[in-house]
XYZ file of C-alpha atoms in Angstrom:
483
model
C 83.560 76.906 40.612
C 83.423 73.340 38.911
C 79.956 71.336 39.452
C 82.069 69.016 41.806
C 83.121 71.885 43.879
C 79.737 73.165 44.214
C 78.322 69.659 44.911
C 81.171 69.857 48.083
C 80.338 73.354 49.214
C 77.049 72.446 49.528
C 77.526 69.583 51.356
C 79.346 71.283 54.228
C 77.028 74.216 54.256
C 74.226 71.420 54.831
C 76.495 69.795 58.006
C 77.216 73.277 59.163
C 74.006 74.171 59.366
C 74.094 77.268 57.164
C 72.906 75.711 54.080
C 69.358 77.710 53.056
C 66.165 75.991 54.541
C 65.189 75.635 50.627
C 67.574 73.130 49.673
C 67.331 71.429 52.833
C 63.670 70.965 52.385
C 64.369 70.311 48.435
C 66.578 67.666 48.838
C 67.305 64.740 51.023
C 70.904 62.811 51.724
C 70.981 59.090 50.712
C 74.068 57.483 52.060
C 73.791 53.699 50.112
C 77.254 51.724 51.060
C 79.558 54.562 51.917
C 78.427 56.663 48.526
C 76.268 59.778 48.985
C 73.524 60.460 46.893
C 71.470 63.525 46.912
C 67.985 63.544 44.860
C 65.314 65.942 45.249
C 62.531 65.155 47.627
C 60.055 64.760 44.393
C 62.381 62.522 42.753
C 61.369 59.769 45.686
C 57.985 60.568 45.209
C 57.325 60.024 41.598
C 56.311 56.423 42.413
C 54.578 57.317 45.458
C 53.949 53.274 46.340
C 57.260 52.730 46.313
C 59.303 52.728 50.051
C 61.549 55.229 48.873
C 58.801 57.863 48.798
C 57.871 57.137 52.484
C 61.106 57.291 54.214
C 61.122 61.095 55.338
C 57.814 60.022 57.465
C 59.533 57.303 58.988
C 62.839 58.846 59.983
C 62.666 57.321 63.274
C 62.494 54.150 62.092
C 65.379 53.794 60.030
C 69.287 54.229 60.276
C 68.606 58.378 59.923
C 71.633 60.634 61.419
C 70.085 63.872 62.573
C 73.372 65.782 62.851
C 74.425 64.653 59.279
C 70.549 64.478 57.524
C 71.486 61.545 56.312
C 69.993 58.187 55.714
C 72.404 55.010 55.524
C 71.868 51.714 53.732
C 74.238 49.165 54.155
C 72.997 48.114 50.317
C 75.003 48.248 47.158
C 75.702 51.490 45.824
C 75.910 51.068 42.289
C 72.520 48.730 41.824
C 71.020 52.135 43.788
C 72.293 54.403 41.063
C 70.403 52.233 38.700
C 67.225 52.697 40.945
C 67.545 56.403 41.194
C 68.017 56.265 37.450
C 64.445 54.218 37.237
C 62.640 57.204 39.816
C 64.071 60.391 37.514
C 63.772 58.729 33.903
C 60.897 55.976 34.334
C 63.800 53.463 32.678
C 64.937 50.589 34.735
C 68.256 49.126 33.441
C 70.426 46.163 34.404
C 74.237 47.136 33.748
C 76.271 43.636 31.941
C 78.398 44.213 34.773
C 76.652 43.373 37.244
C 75.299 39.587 37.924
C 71.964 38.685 37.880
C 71.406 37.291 40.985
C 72.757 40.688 42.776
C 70.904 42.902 40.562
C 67.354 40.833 41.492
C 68.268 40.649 45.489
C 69.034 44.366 45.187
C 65.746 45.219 43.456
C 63.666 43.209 46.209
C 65.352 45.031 49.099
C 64.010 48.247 47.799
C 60.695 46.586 46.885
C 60.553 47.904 42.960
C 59.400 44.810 40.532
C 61.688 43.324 38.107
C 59.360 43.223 35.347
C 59.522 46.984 34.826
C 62.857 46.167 33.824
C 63.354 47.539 29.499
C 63.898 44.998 27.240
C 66.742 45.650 26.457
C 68.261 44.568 29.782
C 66.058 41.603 30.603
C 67.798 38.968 28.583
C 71.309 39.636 30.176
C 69.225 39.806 33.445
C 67.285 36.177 32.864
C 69.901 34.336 31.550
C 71.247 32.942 34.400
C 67.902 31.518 35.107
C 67.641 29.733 32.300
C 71.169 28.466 32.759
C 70.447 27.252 36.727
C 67.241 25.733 36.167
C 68.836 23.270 33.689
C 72.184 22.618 35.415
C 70.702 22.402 38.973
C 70.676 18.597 38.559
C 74.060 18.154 38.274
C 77.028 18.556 40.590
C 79.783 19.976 38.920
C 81.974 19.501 41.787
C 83.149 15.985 42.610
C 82.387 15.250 45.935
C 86.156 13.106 46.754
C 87.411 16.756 46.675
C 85.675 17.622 49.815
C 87.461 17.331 53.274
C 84.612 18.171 55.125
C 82.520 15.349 53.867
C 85.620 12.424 54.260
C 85.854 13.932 57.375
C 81.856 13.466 58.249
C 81.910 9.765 56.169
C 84.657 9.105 58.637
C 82.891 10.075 61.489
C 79.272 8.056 60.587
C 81.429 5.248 59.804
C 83.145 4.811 63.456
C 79.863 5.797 65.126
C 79.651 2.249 67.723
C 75.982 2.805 68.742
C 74.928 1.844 65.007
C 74.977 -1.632 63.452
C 76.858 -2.813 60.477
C 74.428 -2.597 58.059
C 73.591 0.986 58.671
C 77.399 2.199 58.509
C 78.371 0.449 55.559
C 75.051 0.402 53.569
C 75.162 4.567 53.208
C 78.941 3.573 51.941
C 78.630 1.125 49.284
C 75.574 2.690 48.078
C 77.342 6.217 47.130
C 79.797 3.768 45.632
C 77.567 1.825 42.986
C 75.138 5.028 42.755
C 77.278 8.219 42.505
C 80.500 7.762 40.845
C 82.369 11.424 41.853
C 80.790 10.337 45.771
C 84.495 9.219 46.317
C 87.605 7.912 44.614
C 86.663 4.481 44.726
C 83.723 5.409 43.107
C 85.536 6.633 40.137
C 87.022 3.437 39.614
C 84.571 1.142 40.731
C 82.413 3.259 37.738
C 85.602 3.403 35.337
C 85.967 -0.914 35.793
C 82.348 -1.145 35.280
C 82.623 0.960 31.812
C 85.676 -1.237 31.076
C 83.479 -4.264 30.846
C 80.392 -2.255 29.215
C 83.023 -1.487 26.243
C 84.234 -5.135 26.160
C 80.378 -6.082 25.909
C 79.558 -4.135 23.151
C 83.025 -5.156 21.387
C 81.779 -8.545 21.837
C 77.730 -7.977 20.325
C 79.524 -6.724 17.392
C 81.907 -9.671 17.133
C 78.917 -11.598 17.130
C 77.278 -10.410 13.983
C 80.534 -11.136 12.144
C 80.709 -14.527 10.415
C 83.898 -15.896 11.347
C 82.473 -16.005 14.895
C 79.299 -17.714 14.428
C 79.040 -21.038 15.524
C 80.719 -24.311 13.733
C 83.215 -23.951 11.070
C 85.187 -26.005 9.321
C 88.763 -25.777 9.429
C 92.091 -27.609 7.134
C 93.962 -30.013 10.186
C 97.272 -31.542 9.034
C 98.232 -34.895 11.056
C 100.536 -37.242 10.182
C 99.255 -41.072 9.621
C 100.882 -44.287 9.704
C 99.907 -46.869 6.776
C 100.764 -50.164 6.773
C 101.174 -52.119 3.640
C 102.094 -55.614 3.043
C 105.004 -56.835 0.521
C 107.038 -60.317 0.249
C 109.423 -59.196 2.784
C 106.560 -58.295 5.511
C 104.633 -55.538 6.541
C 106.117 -52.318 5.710
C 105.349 -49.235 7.667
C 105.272 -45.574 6.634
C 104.606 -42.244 7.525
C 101.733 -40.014 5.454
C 101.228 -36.289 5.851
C 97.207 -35.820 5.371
C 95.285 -32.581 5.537
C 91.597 -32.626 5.986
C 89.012 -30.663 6.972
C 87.385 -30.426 10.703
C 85.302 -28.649 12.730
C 85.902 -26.002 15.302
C 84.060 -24.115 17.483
C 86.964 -21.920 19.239
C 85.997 -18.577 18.313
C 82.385 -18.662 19.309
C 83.559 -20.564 22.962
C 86.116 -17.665 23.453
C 83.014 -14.935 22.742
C 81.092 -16.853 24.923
C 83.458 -16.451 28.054
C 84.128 -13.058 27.023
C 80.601 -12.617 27.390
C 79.923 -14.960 30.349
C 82.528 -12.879 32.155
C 80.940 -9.228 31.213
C 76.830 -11.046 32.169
C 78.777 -11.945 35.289
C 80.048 -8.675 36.698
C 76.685 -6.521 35.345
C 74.501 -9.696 37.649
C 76.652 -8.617 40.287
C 76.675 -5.172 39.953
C 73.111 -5.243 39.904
C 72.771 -7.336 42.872
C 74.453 -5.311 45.003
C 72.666 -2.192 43.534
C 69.320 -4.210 44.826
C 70.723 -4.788 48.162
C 72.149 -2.021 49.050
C 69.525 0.722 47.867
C 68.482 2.837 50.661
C 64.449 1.948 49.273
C 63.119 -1.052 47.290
C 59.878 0.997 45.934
C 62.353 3.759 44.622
C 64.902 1.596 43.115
C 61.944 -0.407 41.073
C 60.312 2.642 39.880
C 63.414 3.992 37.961
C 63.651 3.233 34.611
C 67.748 2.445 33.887
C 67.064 -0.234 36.466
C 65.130 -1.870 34.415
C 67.092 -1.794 31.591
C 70.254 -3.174 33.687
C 68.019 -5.976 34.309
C 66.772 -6.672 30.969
C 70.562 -6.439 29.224
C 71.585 -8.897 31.702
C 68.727 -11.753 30.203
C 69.911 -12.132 27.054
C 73.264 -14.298 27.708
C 71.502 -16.726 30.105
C 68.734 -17.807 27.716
C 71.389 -18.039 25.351
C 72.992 -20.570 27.560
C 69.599 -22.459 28.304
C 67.880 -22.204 24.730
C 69.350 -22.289 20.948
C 69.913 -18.845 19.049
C 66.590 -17.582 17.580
C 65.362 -14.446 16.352
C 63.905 -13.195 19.692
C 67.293 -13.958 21.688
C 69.312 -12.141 18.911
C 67.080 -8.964 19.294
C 67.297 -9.339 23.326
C 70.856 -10.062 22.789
C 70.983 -6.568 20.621
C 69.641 -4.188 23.181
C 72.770 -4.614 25.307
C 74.083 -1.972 23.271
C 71.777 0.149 25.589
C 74.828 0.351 28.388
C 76.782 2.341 26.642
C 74.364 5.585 27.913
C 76.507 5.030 31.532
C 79.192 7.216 30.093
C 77.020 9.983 30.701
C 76.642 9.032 34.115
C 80.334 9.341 34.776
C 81.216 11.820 31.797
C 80.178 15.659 32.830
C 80.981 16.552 29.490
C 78.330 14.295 27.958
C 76.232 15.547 30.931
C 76.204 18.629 29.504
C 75.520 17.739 25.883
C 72.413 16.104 27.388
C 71.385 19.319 29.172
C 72.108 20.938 26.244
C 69.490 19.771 24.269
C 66.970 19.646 26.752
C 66.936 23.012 27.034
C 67.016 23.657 23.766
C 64.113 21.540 22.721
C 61.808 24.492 21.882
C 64.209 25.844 19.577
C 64.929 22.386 17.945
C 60.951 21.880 17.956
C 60.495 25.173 16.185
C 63.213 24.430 13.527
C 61.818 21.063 12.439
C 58.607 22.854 12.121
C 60.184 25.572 9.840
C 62.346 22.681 8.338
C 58.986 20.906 7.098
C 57.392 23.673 5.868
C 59.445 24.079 2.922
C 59.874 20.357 2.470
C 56.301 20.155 1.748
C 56.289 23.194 -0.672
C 59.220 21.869 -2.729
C 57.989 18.316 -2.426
C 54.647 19.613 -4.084
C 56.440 21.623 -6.664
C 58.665 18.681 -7.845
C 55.987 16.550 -8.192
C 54.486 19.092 -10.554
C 57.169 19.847 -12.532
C 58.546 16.568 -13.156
C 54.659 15.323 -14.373
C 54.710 18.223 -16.838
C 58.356 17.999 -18.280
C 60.025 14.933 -16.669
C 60.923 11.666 -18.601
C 59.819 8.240 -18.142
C 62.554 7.278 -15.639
C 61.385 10.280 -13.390
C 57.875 10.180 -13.989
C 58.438 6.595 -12.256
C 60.563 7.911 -9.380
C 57.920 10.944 -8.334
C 54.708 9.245 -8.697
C 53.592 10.050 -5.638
C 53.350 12.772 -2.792
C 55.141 10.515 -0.414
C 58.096 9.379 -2.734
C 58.222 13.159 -3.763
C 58.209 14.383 -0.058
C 61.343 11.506 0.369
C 63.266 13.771 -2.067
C 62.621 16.481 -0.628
C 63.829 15.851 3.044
C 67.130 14.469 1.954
C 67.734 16.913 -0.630
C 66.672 20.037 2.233
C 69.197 17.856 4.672
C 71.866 18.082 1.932
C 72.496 14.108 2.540
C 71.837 13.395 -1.230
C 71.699 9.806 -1.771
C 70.980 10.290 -5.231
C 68.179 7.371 -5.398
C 65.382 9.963 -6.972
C 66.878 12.491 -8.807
C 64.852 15.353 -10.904
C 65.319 15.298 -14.856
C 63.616 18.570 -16.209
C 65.569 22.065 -16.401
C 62.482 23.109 -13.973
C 63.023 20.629 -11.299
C 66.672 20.839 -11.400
C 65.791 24.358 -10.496
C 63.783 23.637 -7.840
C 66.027 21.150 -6.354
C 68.849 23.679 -6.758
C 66.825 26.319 -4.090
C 65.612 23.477 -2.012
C 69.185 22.781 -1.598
C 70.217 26.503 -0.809
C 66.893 26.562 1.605
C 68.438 23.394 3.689
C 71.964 24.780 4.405
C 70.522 28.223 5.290
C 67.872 26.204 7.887
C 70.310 23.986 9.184
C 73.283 26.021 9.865
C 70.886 28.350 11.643
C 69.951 25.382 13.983
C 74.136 24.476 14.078
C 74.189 27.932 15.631
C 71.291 27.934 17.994
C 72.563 24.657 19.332
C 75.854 25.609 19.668
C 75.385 28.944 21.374
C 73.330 27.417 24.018
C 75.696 24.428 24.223
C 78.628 26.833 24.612
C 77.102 28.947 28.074
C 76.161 25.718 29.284
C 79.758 24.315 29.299
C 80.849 27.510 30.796
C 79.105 27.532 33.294
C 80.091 23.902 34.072
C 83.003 24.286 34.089
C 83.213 27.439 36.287
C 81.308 25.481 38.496
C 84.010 22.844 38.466
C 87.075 24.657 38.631
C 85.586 27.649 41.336
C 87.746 27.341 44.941
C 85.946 25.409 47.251
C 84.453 27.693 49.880
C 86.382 27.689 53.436
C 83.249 29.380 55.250
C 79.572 29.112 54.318
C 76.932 31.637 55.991
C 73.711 33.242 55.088
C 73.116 37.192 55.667
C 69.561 37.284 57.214
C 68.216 40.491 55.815
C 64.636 41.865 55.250
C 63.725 44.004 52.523
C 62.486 47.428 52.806
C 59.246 47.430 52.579
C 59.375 44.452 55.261
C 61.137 46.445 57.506
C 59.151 49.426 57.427
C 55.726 47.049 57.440
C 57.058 45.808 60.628
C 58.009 48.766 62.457
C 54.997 50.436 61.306
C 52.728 47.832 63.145
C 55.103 47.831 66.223
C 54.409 51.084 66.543
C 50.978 51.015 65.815
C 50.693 48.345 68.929
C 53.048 50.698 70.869
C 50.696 53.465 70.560
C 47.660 51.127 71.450
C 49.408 49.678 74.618
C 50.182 53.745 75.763
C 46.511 54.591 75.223
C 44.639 51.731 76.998
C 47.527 52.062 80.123
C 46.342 56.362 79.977
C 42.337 54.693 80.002
């Protein structure tokens, strides 16, 4: 008889009743999700804090079948197996196949702690932690996609018993503030990009000299002389080129730029107006910024070009971080290296490390056996510690360059030292990079969900907690009724 067969026999001698008293006391039947599971009595036990080791004392408390001798669990059946597995070998295990979030609702309902999880399993388990914490800021899901919420915008916005201000302000604020709120969002945020990349086309225009101010120009006119003979005054026609001045270039800048100042004062206007709170809008820092880009151009129409203006005039460039306002990709770059700023912390540590060691020993070597040319380049610490972080970087500019065999040896590992530090870093950033944009992007392309509801369910301990003290007030209530 195969194991299987024996495992069946069993099982009906146990429902017949026939099965020997031994076994039946030995044993007791788990039925988790429609799959049976039959562990010795002891195996519950071996953690005896643990609700699995009290059920057969509170059979009348929970789903127990007395004609069967079963217990059911409406719970998953395979995250069980991996709890029985934890009571007979002591080793807790998360399968890959199995998501996170199940495997840690699971473990709460029967009341064993994650953290005797192997290590082995706990990265695959945590991951997804990591990966929510950082992304829970953004909505990867525009919100024009939704039905339901045109359908509740619509609704708000034909409600008579409110004013005009309070139906349109919610509106037009989603508008200027969230650009996936609808679709003219998206284009309201797509025209105000449009004229954020003409600004910044025009700041660089500005630094080129053809464009700056007056500049003289060859204009060819023609020019009647008169001269006088013994017939009379004789008139001709001359051809005469000279040189004028123009200003057109700069003027057509200027309305370029007049235009741009024009639409970002407007923009930010109705930004101010339309906020749902003053104190809020004031105390974030990109308004601010919006405000101090837009400066620049009117001084420039009110004062002449100095120093201070130019520099004010400069930070305009600032605008172009809106794209990752609108761009989830660049969203995610962003998150990206937030979360990874512990890693990137820890490789610029391990990056400097060795730029100060190499730094020191090219100094050294190059006083010893250098020449006069490169005794003049590293005469310092700080010049030699110069070399050393753009040699380790592998940029190489070439301005300070070693002359002894020795240092060109030293240089030569320094070099090696760099690419093996920085393509380490290439990979940690990438890696993290990479689950981040999945996850994004499964986020973005996932069905949206036709029914939303939340299974109200207590865990086991709760549930036995609870019936324990109902019954303890049960028995209290019978004995002071008998008094």
């Amino acid at each position: 008889m195969s194991p299987l067969e024996r495992r069946d026999t069993m099982r009906m001698e146990s429902l017949s009743g026939t099965r020997p008293m031994k076994e039946l006391r030995d044993r007791v039947v788990l039925n988790v999700g429609g799959k049976v599971f039959e562990p010795y009595i002891s195996t519950l036990k071996n953690i005896p804090d643990i609700p699995l080791a009290r059920i057969l004392e509170n059979r009348s408390k929970l789903d127990y079948d007395p004609e069967s001798g079963e217990y059911f669990f409406d719970r998953h059946p395979a995250v069980f197996q991996q709890v029985l597995n934890y009571l007979q070998t002591g080793k807790l295990h998360c399968p890959r196949n199995i998501c996170g979030p199940l495997f840690e609702q699971e473990l709460a309902y029967w009341g064993l702690d994650e953290q005797q999880m192997e290590s082995c399993c706990w990265p695959n388990y945590t991951k997804h932690r990591d990966a929510q914490e950082n992304l829970q800021a953004l909505d990867f899901r525009p919100k024009y996609e939704s039905a339901n919420g045109d359908r509740s915008r619509q609704r708000f916005y034909n409600d008579p018993t409110l004013s005009w201000w309070q139906r349109n302000q919610p509106i037009v604020w989603e508008i200027l503030d969230d650009p996936y709120s609808s679709s003219t969002a998206k284009v309201f945020a797509w025209v105000s990009l449009g004229f954020i990349v003409t600004s910044i086309f025009t700041i660089c225009l500005w630094t080129v000299e053809y464009f700056k101010g007056f500049r003289e120009v060859a204009v060819t006119q023609n020019v009647t002389q008169s001269t006088n003979t013994t017939l009379g005054q004789n008139y001709t026609t001359v051809t005469k080129t000279e040189l004028a001045g123009s200003q057109t270039p700069m003027d057509v800048l200027t309305i370029i730029d007049s235009v741009c100042t024009g639409w970002f004062t407007l923009e930010f206007l109705l930004r101010l107006a339309f906020c749902p709170s003053k104190f809020q809008f004031a105390k974030k820092l990109q308004n601010w910024i919006d405000l101090l880009v837009i400066i620049p151009l009117y001084l420039l129409l009110v004062f002449e070009r100095t120093t201070l203006i130019e520099v004010l005039n400069t930070t305009r460039i600032v605008r172009i971080f809106r794209f990752f306002k609108l761009l989830y990709d660049l969203q995610i770059l962003g998150k990206t290296v937030k979360a990874s700023r512990h890693q990137l912390g820890l490789l610029l540590i391990i990056l400097l490390i060795p730029v100060m060691i190499f730094s020191s020993l090219i100094l050294y070597t190059e006083k010893q056996w250098g020449t006069d040319k490169s005794l003049s380049q590293f005469h310092s610490l700080p010049n030699a510690f110069w070399w050393g972080v753009i040699t380790m970087t592998t940029v190489g500019y070439g301005d300070i360059v070693p002359a002894s065999f020795a240092g060109k040896i030293v240089g030569g590992i320094a070099s090696i030292c760099g690419i093996i530090i920085l393509s380490t870093s290439a990979s940690v950033i990438g890696s993290t990079f990479s689950l981040y944009y999945n996850l994004a992007q499964a986020q973005l392309k996932i069905p949206r969900k036709q029914r939303n509801f939340e299974v109200d369910c207590q865990s086991l301990p709760t549930v036995l907690a609870c019936r324990i003290s109902q019954t303890d007030s049960t028995v209290i209530s019978n004995t002071s009724d008998s008094g």
